[in-house]
Coordinates of C-alpha atoms in Angstrom, one line a residue:
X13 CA -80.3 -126.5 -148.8
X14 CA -81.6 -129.8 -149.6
X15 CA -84.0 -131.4 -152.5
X16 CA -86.0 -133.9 -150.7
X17 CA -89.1 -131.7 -150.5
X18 CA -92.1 -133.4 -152.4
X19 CA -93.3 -135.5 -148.9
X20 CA -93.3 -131.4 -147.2
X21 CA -95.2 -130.5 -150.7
X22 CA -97.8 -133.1 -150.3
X23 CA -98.3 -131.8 -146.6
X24 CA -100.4 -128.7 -148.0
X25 CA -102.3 -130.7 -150.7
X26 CA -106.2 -130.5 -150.2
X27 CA -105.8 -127.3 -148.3
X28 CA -107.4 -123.8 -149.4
X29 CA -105.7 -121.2 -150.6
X30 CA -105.3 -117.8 -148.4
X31 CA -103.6 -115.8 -151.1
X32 CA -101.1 -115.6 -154.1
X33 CA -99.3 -112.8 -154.7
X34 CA -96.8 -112.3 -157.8
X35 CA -93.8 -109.9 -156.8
X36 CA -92.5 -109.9 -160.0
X37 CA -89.8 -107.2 -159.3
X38 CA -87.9 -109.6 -156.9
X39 CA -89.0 -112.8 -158.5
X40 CA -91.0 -114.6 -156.4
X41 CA -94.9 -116.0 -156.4
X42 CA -95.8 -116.9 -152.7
X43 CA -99.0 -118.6 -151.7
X44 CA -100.0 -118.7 -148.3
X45 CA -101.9 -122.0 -147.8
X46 CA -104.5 -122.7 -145.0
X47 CA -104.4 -126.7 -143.5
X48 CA -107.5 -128.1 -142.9
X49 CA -106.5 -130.7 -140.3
X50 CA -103.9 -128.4 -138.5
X51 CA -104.3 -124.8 -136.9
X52 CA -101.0 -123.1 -138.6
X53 CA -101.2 -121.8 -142.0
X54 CA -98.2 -122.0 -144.3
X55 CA -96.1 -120.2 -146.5
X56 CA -94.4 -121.3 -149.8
X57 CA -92.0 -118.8 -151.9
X58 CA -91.1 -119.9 -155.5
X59 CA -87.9 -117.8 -155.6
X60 CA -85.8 -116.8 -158.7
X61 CA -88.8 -117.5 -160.9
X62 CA -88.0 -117.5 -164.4
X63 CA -91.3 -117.5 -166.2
X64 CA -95.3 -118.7 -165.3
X65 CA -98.1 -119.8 -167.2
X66 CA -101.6 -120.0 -165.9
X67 CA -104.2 -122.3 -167.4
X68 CA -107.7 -121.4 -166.1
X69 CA -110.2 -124.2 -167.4
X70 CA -113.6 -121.8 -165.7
X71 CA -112.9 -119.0 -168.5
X72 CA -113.3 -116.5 -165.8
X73 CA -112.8 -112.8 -167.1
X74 CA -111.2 -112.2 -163.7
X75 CA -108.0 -113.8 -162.1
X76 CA -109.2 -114.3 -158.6
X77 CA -107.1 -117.2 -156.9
X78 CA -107.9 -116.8 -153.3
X79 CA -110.0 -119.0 -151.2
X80 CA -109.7 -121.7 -153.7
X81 CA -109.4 -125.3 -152.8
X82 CA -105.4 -126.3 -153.4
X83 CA -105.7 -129.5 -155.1
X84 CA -101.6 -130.1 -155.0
X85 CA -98.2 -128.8 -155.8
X86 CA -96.3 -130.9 -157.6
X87 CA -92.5 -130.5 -158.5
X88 CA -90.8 -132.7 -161.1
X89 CA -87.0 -132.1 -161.8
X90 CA -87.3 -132.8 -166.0
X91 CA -90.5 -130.5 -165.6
X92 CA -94.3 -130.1 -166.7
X93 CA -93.5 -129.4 -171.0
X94 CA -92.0 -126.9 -172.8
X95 CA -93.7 -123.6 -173.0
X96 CA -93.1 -121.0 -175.5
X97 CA -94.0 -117.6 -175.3
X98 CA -93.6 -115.3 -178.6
X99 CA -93.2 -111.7 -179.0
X100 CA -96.0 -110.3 -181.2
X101 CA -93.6 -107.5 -182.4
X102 CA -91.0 -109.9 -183.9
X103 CA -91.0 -113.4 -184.8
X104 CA -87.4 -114.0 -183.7
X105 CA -88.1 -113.1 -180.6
X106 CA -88.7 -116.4 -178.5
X107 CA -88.7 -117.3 -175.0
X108 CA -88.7 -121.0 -174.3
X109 CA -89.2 -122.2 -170.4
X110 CA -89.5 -125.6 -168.5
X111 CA -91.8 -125.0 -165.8
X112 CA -90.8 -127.3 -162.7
X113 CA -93.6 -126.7 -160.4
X114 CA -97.3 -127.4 -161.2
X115 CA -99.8 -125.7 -158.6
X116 CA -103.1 -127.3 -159.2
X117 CA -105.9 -124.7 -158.1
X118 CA -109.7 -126.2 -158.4
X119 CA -109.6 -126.3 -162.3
X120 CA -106.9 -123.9 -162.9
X121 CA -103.3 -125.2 -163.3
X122 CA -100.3 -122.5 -162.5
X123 CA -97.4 -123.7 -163.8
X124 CA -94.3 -122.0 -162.3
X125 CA -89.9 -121.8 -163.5
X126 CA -88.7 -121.3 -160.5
X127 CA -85.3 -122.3 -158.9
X128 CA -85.5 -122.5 -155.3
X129 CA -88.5 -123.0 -153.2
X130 CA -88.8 -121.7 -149.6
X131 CA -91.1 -124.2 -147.6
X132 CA -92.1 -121.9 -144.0
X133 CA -89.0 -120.4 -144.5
X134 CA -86.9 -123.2 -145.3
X135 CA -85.0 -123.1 -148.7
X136 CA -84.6 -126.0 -150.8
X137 CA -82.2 -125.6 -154.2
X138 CA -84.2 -126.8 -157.1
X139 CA -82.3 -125.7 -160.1
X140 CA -78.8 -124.7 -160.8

């Protein structure tokens, strides 16, 4: 496993988006990517995913996220903020994460905690 992955992330950039599916029970968000300029589609796996947030600047009622235009995905190892999610039921209840990947969709930003990426099947450690 290596880090050196944000040159293979800025391979997909400007390509549309296939699907995204959220496999919450094993921890993973995968989105299959389609490349403009090349005939093969690919396949990225945030793995061990902690925590999500999505940010949709349309105010759509629906969350409909395939074939949309994949601006980028960006990765940065001190992360995109802090977010905070609180439990309604009790105000001691906190849960405070650092997303690490930002996945910029049209206008919509998904901001992923995630700890190992799989690029086409290649792993690459991200977090210990």
């Amino acid at each position: 496993m290596t880090n050196s992955f944000n040159p293979i992330l800025d391979n997909y950039a400007k390509g549309k988006i296939d699907a995204i599916n959220f496999d919450m029970d094993f921890d993973k968000i995968s989105i299959d990517i389609i490349r403009h300029d090349y005939d093969d589609n690919a396949l990225i796996v945030f793995e061990d995913v902690k925590a999500f947030y999505f940010i949709d600047h349309d105010l759509k009622t629906e969350l409909e996220l395939s074939d949309k235009n994949l601006n980028i995905i960006s990765y940065d190892t001190l992360g995109f903020g802090e977010f905070t999610a609180v439990d309604t039921r009790s105000s001691e209840d906190l849960f405070v994460s650092v997303p690490n990947f930002a996945v910029n969709i049209n206008n919509s930003s998904l901001y992923i905690d995630a700890h190992r990426i799989r690029i086409n099947n290649k792993e690459y450690a991200v977090k210990l």
